[in-house]
Short mmCIF file of C-alpha atoms in Angstrom, two decimals:
data_model
loop_
_atom_site.label_atom_id
_atom_site.label_comp_id
_atom_site.label_asym_id
_atom_site.label_seq_id
_atom_site.Cartn_x
_atom_site.Cartn_y
_atom_site.Cartn_z
CA MET U 1079 -2.20 12.68 -2.59
CA ALA U 1080 -2.93 11.29 -6.04
CA GLY U 1081 -5.45 9.65 -8.30
CA LEU U 1082 -5.11 8.17 -11.75
CA ILE U 1083 -6.72 8.04 -15.16
CA VAL U 1084 -6.60 4.83 -17.20
CA LYS U 1085 -7.07 5.19 -20.96
CA ASN U 1086 -7.65 2.29 -23.39
CA LEU U 1087 -5.54 -0.11 -21.33
CA SER U 1088 -5.09 -3.53 -22.89
CA LYS U 1089 -2.92 -6.53 -22.10
CA THR U 1090 -2.18 -9.53 -24.30
CA PHE U 1091 -0.20 -12.63 -23.33
CA GLU U 1092 1.34 -15.16 -25.67
CA PHE U 1093 0.80 -18.80 -24.71
CA GLN U 1094 1.72 -21.77 -26.93
CA ASN U 1095 1.99 -19.46 -29.96
CA LYS U 1096 -1.48 -18.06 -29.29
CA LYS U 1097 -2.37 -14.52 -28.21
CA ILE U 1098 -4.65 -14.27 -25.19
CA GLN U 1099 -6.15 -10.88 -24.39
CA VAL U 1100 -6.76 -10.51 -20.66
CA LEU U 1101 -7.56 -6.78 -20.60
CA LYS U 1102 -9.49 -4.98 -23.34
CA ASP U 1103 -9.70 -1.19 -23.60
CA ILE U 1104 -10.00 -0.45 -19.89
CA ASN U 1105 -11.01 3.17 -19.24
CA LEU U 1106 -11.23 4.25 -15.62
CA ASP U 1107 -11.11 7.59 -13.82
CA ILE U 1108 -10.02 7.17 -10.20
CA PRO U 1109 -10.08 10.52 -8.37
CA ASP U 1110 -7.70 11.55 -5.62
CA ARG U 1111 -8.82 10.38 -2.13
CA SER U 1112 -11.37 7.89 -3.44
CA PHE U 1113 -12.06 4.23 -2.64
CA ILE U 1114 -12.73 2.18 -5.76
CA THR U 1115 -13.56 -1.52 -5.62
CA MET U 1116 -13.26 -3.88 -8.56
CA VAL U 1117 -15.36 -7.02 -8.59
CA GLY U 1118 -15.50 -9.93 -10.98
CA LYS U 1119 -15.15 -13.66 -11.42
CA SER U 1120 -11.77 -15.36 -11.03
CA GLY U 1121 -9.67 -14.90 -14.17
CA CYS U 1122 -11.47 -11.78 -15.39
CA GLY U 1123 -8.29 -9.64 -15.31
CA LYS U 1124 -8.56 -7.86 -11.95
CA THR U 1125 -5.14 -8.88 -10.64
CA THR U 1126 -3.46 -8.18 -13.98
CA PHE U 1127 -4.91 -4.67 -13.90
CA LEU U 1128 -3.49 -4.05 -10.40
CA ARG U 1129 -0.08 -5.42 -11.36
CA ILE U 1130 0.11 -3.06 -14.35
CA VAL U 1131 -0.87 -0.05 -12.22
CA ALA U 1132 1.76 -1.08 -9.65
CA GLY U 1133 4.42 -1.34 -12.34
CA LEU U 1134 4.91 -5.08 -11.76
CA GLU U 1135 3.76 -5.94 -15.25
CA SER U 1136 3.88 -4.17 -18.60
CA LYS U 1137 0.85 -3.09 -20.59
CA THR U 1138 0.34 -3.91 -24.27
CA GLU U 1139 -1.57 -0.75 -25.16
CA GLY U 1140 -3.03 2.31 -23.47
CA GLN U 1141 -1.97 4.89 -20.90
CA ILE U 1142 -2.00 5.38 -17.14
CA GLU U 1143 -1.80 9.00 -16.01
CA PHE U 1144 -1.11 9.76 -12.35
CA ILE U 1145 -2.89 12.89 -11.13
CA ASN U 1146 -0.69 15.34 -9.15
CA CYS U 1147 2.34 13.13 -9.82
CA LYS U 1148 4.14 14.56 -12.83
CA ASP U 1149 7.39 13.13 -11.48
CA ARG U 1150 6.76 9.37 -11.78
CA SER U 1151 9.47 8.67 -9.21
CA LYS U 1152 7.28 10.36 -6.58
CA LYS U 1153 3.98 8.67 -7.32
CA LYS U 1154 4.52 6.10 -4.52
CA ILE U 1155 2.23 3.12 -4.95
CA GLY U 1156 1.81 0.43 -2.31
CA ILE U 1157 0.28 -3.00 -2.86
CA VAL U 1158 -1.20 -5.53 -0.42
CA PHE U 1159 -1.53 -9.10 -1.67
CA GLN U 1160 -3.93 -11.87 -0.72
CA GLU U 1161 -1.19 -13.57 1.33
CA PRO U 1162 0.59 -11.48 3.99
CA ARG U 1163 4.06 -12.34 2.60
CA LEU U 1164 5.80 -11.43 5.85
CA MET U 1165 9.44 -12.24 6.54
CA PRO U 1166 9.31 -15.01 9.17
CA TRP U 1167 12.70 -14.13 10.68
CA LEU U 1168 11.56 -10.57 11.51
CA THR U 1169 9.24 -9.47 14.32
CA VAL U 1170 6.02 -7.57 13.66
CA GLU U 1171 7.66 -4.19 14.19
CA GLN U 1172 10.68 -5.22 12.08
CA ASN U 1173 8.38 -6.28 9.23
CA LEU U 1174 6.73 -2.85 9.37
CA ALA U 1175 10.07 -1.04 9.48
CA PHE U 1176 11.37 -2.99 6.49
CA SER U 1177 9.35 -0.79 4.12
CA LEU U 1178 11.38 2.16 5.42
CA ILE U 1179 14.76 0.48 5.05
CA LYS U 1180 16.08 3.35 2.90
CA CYS U 1181 15.12 5.99 5.46
CA LYS U 1182 18.16 7.17 7.44
CA ASP U 1183 16.11 9.00 10.08
CA LYS U 1184 15.83 6.29 12.75
CA SER U 1185 13.64 8.47 14.95
CA TYR U 1186 11.12 8.91 12.10
CA VAL U 1187 11.08 5.16 11.43
CA LYS U 1188 10.51 4.36 15.10
CA ASP U 1189 7.64 6.88 15.41
CA LYS U 1190 6.03 5.79 12.12
CA VAL U 1191 6.11 2.12 13.07
CA GLN U 1192 4.72 2.79 16.54
CA ALA U 1193 1.89 4.95 15.17
CA THR U 1194 0.99 2.23 12.65
CA LEU U 1195 1.03 -0.44 15.37
CA GLU U 1196 -1.43 1.67 17.37
CA ILE U 1197 -3.74 2.26 14.39
CA LEU U 1198 -3.96 -1.46 13.66
CA GLY U 1199 -4.15 -2.60 17.27
CA LEU U 1200 -0.85 -4.49 17.11
CA ALA U 1201 1.17 -2.62 19.74
CA ASP U 1202 1.02 -5.55 22.18
CA PHE U 1203 2.38 -7.92 19.52
CA LYS U 1204 5.25 -5.85 18.12
CA LYS U 1205 7.88 -8.29 19.40
CA ALA U 1206 6.03 -11.36 18.08
CA TYR U 1207 7.13 -13.29 14.99
CA PRO U 1208 4.71 -14.13 12.14
CA SER U 1209 4.46 -17.74 13.36
CA GLN U 1210 3.18 -16.46 16.72
CA ILE U 1211 0.23 -14.41 15.46
CA SER U 1212 -3.10 -15.23 13.81
CA GLY U 1213 -3.88 -14.96 10.11
CA GLY U 1214 -5.90 -11.80 10.69
CA MET U 1215 -3.04 -10.18 12.57
CA ALA U 1216 -0.60 -11.20 9.84
CA GLN U 1217 -2.80 -9.50 7.25
CA ARG U 1218 -2.90 -6.38 9.41
CA VAL U 1219 0.91 -6.42 9.53
CA SER U 1220 0.95 -6.67 5.74
CA LEU U 1221 -1.34 -3.65 5.50
CA GLY U 1222 0.72 -1.83 8.12
CA ARG U 1223 3.92 -2.40 6.16
CA THR U 1224 2.29 -0.65 3.21
CA LEU U 1225 1.00 2.19 5.40
CA CYS U 1226 4.50 2.75 6.83
CA PHE U 1227 5.75 3.19 3.28
CA ASP U 1228 3.14 5.99 3.11
CA PRO U 1229 2.10 5.57 -0.54
CA LYS U 1230 -0.26 7.97 -2.25
CA ILE U 1231 -2.19 5.08 -3.84
CA ILE U 1232 -2.88 1.74 -2.12
CA LEU U 1233 -3.68 -1.29 -4.27
CA MET U 1234 -5.25 -4.32 -2.58
CA ASP U 1235 -5.57 -7.69 -4.30
CA GLU U 1236 -8.23 -9.73 -2.46
CA PRO U 1237 -6.39 -9.17 0.84
CA LEU U 1238 -9.22 -10.49 3.03
CA GLY U 1239 -10.27 -13.50 0.96
CA ALA U 1240 -8.60 -16.15 3.12
CA LEU U 1241 -9.91 -14.87 6.46
CA ASP U 1242 -12.85 -16.09 8.52
CA ALA U 1243 -16.05 -14.02 8.41
CA PHE U 1244 -15.56 -12.33 11.79
CA THR U 1245 -11.95 -11.28 11.16
CA ARG U 1246 -12.85 -10.19 7.64
CA LYS U 1247 -15.59 -7.86 8.87
CA LYS U 1248 -13.28 -6.37 11.51
CA LEU U 1249 -10.59 -5.64 8.93
CA GLN U 1250 -13.15 -4.17 6.53
CA ASN U 1251 -14.09 -1.65 9.22
CA GLU U 1252 -10.42 -0.94 9.94
CA LEU U 1253 -9.89 -0.23 6.24
CA VAL U 1254 -12.77 2.23 6.27
CA ASP U 1255 -11.21 3.90 9.34
CA ILE U 1256 -7.84 4.18 7.60
CA PHE U 1257 -9.39 5.51 4.40
CA ILE U 1258 -11.35 8.21 6.25
CA LYS U 1259 -8.38 9.29 8.37
CA SER U 1260 -5.64 9.09 5.74
CA GLY U 1261 -7.42 10.44 2.68
CA LYS U 1262 -5.40 8.11 0.45
CA THR U 1263 -6.62 6.61 -2.81
CA PHE U 1264 -7.61 2.93 -2.60
CA ILE U 1265 -8.14 0.42 -5.42
CA PHE U 1266 -9.47 -2.78 -3.87
CA VAL U 1267 -9.96 -5.98 -5.87
CA THR U 1268 -12.37 -8.67 -4.68
CA HIS U 1269 -14.67 -11.37 -6.00
CA ASP U 1270 -17.06 -10.78 -3.09
CA ILE U 1271 -19.92 -8.49 -4.18
CA GLU U 1272 -20.99 -7.66 -0.63
CA GLU U 1273 -17.45 -6.63 0.24
CA ALA U 1274 -17.24 -4.48 -2.90
CA VAL U 1275 -20.44 -2.62 -1.97
CA TYR U 1276 -19.44 -2.32 1.70
CA LEU U 1277 -16.08 -0.68 0.96
CA GLY U 1278 -16.36 1.07 -2.38
CA GLN U 1279 -17.53 4.55 -3.17
CA ARG U 1280 -17.71 3.19 -6.70
CA VAL U 1281 -17.74 -0.41 -7.92
CA ALA U 1282 -16.18 -1.31 -11.26
CA VAL U 1283 -17.64 -4.59 -12.52
CA MET U 1284 -15.27 -6.68 -14.66
CA ASN U 1285 -16.01 -9.60 -16.96
CA ASN U 1286 -13.65 -11.23 -19.47
CA GLY U 1287 -11.11 -8.41 -19.30
CA ILE U 1288 -13.66 -5.63 -19.77
CA ILE U 1289 -15.21 -3.20 -17.31
CA THR U 1290 -18.85 -3.79 -18.15
CA GLU U 1291 -20.31 -1.27 -15.73
CA GLU U 1292 -19.43 1.25 -13.02
CA ILE U 1293 -21.85 1.70 -10.13
CA GLN U 1294 -21.76 4.71 -7.81
CA ILE U 1295 -22.51 3.67 -4.21
CA ASP U 1296 -24.46 6.49 -2.57
CA LEU U 1297 -24.24 5.20 0.99
CA ASP U 1298 -22.42 6.72 3.94
CA PHE U 1299 -19.80 4.77 5.89
CA TYR U 1300 -20.31 2.58 7.89
CA ARG U 1301 -22.76 0.53 5.87
CA ASN U 1302 -25.40 -1.98 6.91
CA PRO U 1303 -25.40 -5.04 4.59
CA GLU U 1304 -29.04 -5.65 5.53
CA ASP U 1305 -30.17 -2.17 4.51
CA ALA U 1306 -32.62 -2.17 1.60
CA LYS U 1307 -30.50 0.12 -0.57
CA PHE U 1308 -27.36 -1.94 0.14
CA LEU U 1309 -29.19 -5.10 -0.95
CA GLU U 1310 -30.40 -3.28 -4.06
CA TYR U 1311 -26.81 -2.49 -5.05
CA LYS U 1312 -25.82 -6.13 -4.54
CA LYS U 1313 -28.72 -7.33 -6.65
CA SER U 1314 -27.93 -4.91 -9.48
CA ILE U 1315 -24.34 -6.21 -9.65
CA LEU U 1316 -25.45 -9.83 -9.57
CA ASN U 1317 -27.87 -9.13 -12.43
CA ILE U 1318 -24.96 -7.95 -14.60
CA TYR U 1319 -23.67 -11.53 -14.66
CA LYS U 1320 -27.01 -13.11 -15.62
#
């Protein structure tokens, strides 16, 4: 397993001969086997932060140190986007297996895919194509593809934002299940404060490229959004933006 330490991370873009700073001196300690949520308004830098951690974008300044991963080639990071991004010509099980395309052990791939299908309740739909399943199922396939890859750190960029309330709640609970059973490190970006409090052991609040506050959530899983302490956490985050 692995965590990471972010030190003085900054990112500047150039647009029309002007420099735009989207991340400013981000410092964040994310322990191994923890679930961190990041919340903030659209455009505050959350997605850029994830893309830099994933290696999809370069940083301007700062450092990212991966705990227990001295060999960077073994750090294994998986990312789940807001859209499922499935390959429409592949079935559900083929989409899952695609993340293991370099694995030559066909027996391992078959067992890993089947186990993931069972975890996410998709076993009955393994032969279906993306066009034949619901949006919630498609997002589960997207998550399953990442789980099959078996990364040490899972990054999630508003993966539930486009779902209806009922499907969203179901997948939130499935994420908690997976986190508890797998012991992986999760960094989950959202603009939904209730979702951030429901999932996160710690909530990092972002505004204008800066982490303005970190709030420890001292609530056991599974959480009741109507609980007085839960509502208190939500209110304290909302007050940061006033």
